[in-house]
XYZ file of N, CA and C in Angstrom:
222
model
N -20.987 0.035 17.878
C -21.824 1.186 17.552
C -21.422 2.332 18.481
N -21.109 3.284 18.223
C -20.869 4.451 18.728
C -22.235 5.042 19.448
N -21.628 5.897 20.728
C -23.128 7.112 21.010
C -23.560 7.480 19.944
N -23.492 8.439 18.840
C -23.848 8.702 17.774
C -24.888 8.493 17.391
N -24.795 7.430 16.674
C -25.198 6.351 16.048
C -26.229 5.579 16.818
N -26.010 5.251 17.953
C -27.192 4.860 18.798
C -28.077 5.877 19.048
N -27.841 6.994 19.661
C -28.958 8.103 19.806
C -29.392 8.466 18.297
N -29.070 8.363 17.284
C -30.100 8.637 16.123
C -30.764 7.457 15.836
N -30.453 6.313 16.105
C -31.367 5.109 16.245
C -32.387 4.969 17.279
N -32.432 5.879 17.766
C -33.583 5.494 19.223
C -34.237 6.505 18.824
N -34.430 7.544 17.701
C -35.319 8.670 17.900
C -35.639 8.565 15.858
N -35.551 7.914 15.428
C -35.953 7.219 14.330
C -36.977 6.021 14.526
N -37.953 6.217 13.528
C -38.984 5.347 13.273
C -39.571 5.354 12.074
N -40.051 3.999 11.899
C -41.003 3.627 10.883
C -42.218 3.192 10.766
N -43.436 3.725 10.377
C -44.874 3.545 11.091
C -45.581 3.420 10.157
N -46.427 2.333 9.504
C -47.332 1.606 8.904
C -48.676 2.110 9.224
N -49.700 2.556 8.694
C -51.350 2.501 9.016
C -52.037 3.482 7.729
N -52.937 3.715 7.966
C -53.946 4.361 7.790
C -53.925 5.897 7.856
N -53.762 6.811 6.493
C -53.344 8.233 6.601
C -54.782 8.628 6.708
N -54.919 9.895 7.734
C -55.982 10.250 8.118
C -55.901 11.946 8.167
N -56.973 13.067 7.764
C -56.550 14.233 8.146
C -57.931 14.092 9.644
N -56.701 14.226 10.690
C -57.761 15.002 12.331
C -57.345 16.414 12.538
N -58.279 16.695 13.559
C -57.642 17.970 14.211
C -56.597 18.354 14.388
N -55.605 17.862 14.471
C -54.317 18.176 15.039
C -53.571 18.062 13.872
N -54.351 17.628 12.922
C -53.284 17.439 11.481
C -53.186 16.095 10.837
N -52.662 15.920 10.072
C -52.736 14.848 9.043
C -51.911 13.499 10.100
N -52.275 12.466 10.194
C -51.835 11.453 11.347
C -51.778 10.169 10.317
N -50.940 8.860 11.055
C -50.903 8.023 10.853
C -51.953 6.943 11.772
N -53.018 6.246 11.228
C -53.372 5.636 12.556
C -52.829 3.849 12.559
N -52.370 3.191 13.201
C -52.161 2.283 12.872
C -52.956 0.922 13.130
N -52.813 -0.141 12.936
C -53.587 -1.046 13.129
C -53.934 -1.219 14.488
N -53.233 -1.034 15.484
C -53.430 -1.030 16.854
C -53.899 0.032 17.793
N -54.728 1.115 16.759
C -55.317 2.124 17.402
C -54.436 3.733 17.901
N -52.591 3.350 17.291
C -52.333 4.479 18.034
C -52.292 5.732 16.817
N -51.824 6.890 17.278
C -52.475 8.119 16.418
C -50.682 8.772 16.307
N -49.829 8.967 14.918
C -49.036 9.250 15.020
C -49.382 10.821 14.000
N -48.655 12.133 14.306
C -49.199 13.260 13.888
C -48.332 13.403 13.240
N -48.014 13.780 11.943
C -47.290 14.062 10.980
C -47.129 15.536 11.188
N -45.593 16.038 11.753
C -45.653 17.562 11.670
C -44.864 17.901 10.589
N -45.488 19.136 10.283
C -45.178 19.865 9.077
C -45.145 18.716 7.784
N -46.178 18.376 7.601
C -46.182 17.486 6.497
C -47.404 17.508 5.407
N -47.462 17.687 4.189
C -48.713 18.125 3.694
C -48.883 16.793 2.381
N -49.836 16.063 2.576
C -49.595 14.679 1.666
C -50.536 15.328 0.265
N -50.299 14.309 -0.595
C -51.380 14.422 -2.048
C -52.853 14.247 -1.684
N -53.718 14.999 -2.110
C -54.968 14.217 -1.770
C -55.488 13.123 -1.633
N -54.838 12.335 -2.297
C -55.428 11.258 -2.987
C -54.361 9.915 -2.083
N -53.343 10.394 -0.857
C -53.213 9.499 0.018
C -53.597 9.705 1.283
N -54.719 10.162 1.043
C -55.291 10.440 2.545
C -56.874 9.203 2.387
N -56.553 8.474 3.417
C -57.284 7.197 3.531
C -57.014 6.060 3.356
N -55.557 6.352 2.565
C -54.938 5.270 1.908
C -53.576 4.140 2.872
N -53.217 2.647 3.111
C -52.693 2.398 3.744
C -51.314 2.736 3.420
N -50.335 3.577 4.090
C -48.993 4.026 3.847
C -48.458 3.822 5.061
N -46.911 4.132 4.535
C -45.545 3.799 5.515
C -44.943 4.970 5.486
N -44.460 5.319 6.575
C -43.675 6.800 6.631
C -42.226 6.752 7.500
N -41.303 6.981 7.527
C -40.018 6.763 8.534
C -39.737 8.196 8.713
N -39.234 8.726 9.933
C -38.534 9.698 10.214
C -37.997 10.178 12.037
N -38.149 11.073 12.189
C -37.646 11.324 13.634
C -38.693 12.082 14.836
N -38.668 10.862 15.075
C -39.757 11.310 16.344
C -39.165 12.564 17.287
N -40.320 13.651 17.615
C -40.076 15.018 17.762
C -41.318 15.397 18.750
N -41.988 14.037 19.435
C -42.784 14.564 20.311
C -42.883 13.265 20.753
N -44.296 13.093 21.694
C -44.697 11.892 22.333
C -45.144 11.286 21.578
N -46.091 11.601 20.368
C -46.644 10.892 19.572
C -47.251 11.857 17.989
N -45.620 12.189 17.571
C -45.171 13.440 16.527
C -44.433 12.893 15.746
N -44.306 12.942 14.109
C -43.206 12.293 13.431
C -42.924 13.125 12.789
N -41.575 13.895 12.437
C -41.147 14.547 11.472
C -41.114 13.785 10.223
N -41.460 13.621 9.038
C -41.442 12.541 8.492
C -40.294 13.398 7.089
N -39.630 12.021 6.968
C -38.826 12.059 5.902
C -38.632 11.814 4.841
N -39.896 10.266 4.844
C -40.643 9.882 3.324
C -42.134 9.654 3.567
N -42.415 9.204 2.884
C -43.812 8.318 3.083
C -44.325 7.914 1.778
N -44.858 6.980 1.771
C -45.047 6.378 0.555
C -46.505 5.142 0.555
N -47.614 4.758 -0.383
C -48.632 4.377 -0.238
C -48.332 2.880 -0.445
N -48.414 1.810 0.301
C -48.942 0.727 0.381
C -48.904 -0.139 -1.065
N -48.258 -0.542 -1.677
C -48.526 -1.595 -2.725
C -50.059 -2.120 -2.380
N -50.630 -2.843 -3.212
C -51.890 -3.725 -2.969
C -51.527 -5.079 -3.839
């Protein structure tokens, strides 16, 4: 694996929970209580509350640029 390739792997993620709109903006919360903030991201109404998965590039301490996101099969 090249530098490259490793530094875009360490600042990539994929985060599972609970879409929520807070103060700070529309967030992921996950099962373990942590609070991931979706920047610049504006979801459908109708997946907000709903359990979804989102992947993209982390851009803060606890910030996801997100690149997809998508709702939870049941």
């Amino acid at each position: 694996m090249d530098g490259i390739q490793a530094f875009m792997n360490t600042n990539r993620m994929r985060i599972s929970g609970r879409l929520e709109h807070l103060p700070r903006g529309y967030a992921i919360v996950t099962d373990a209580g942590d609070h991931w903030v979706l920047d610049d991201f504006e979801p459908d109404n109708d997946q907000i509350g709903e359990e979804v998965t989102a992947e993209g590039q982390i851009v803060g301490l606890d910030r996801l640029q997100v690149d997809w996101l998508g709702v939870l099969a049941e």
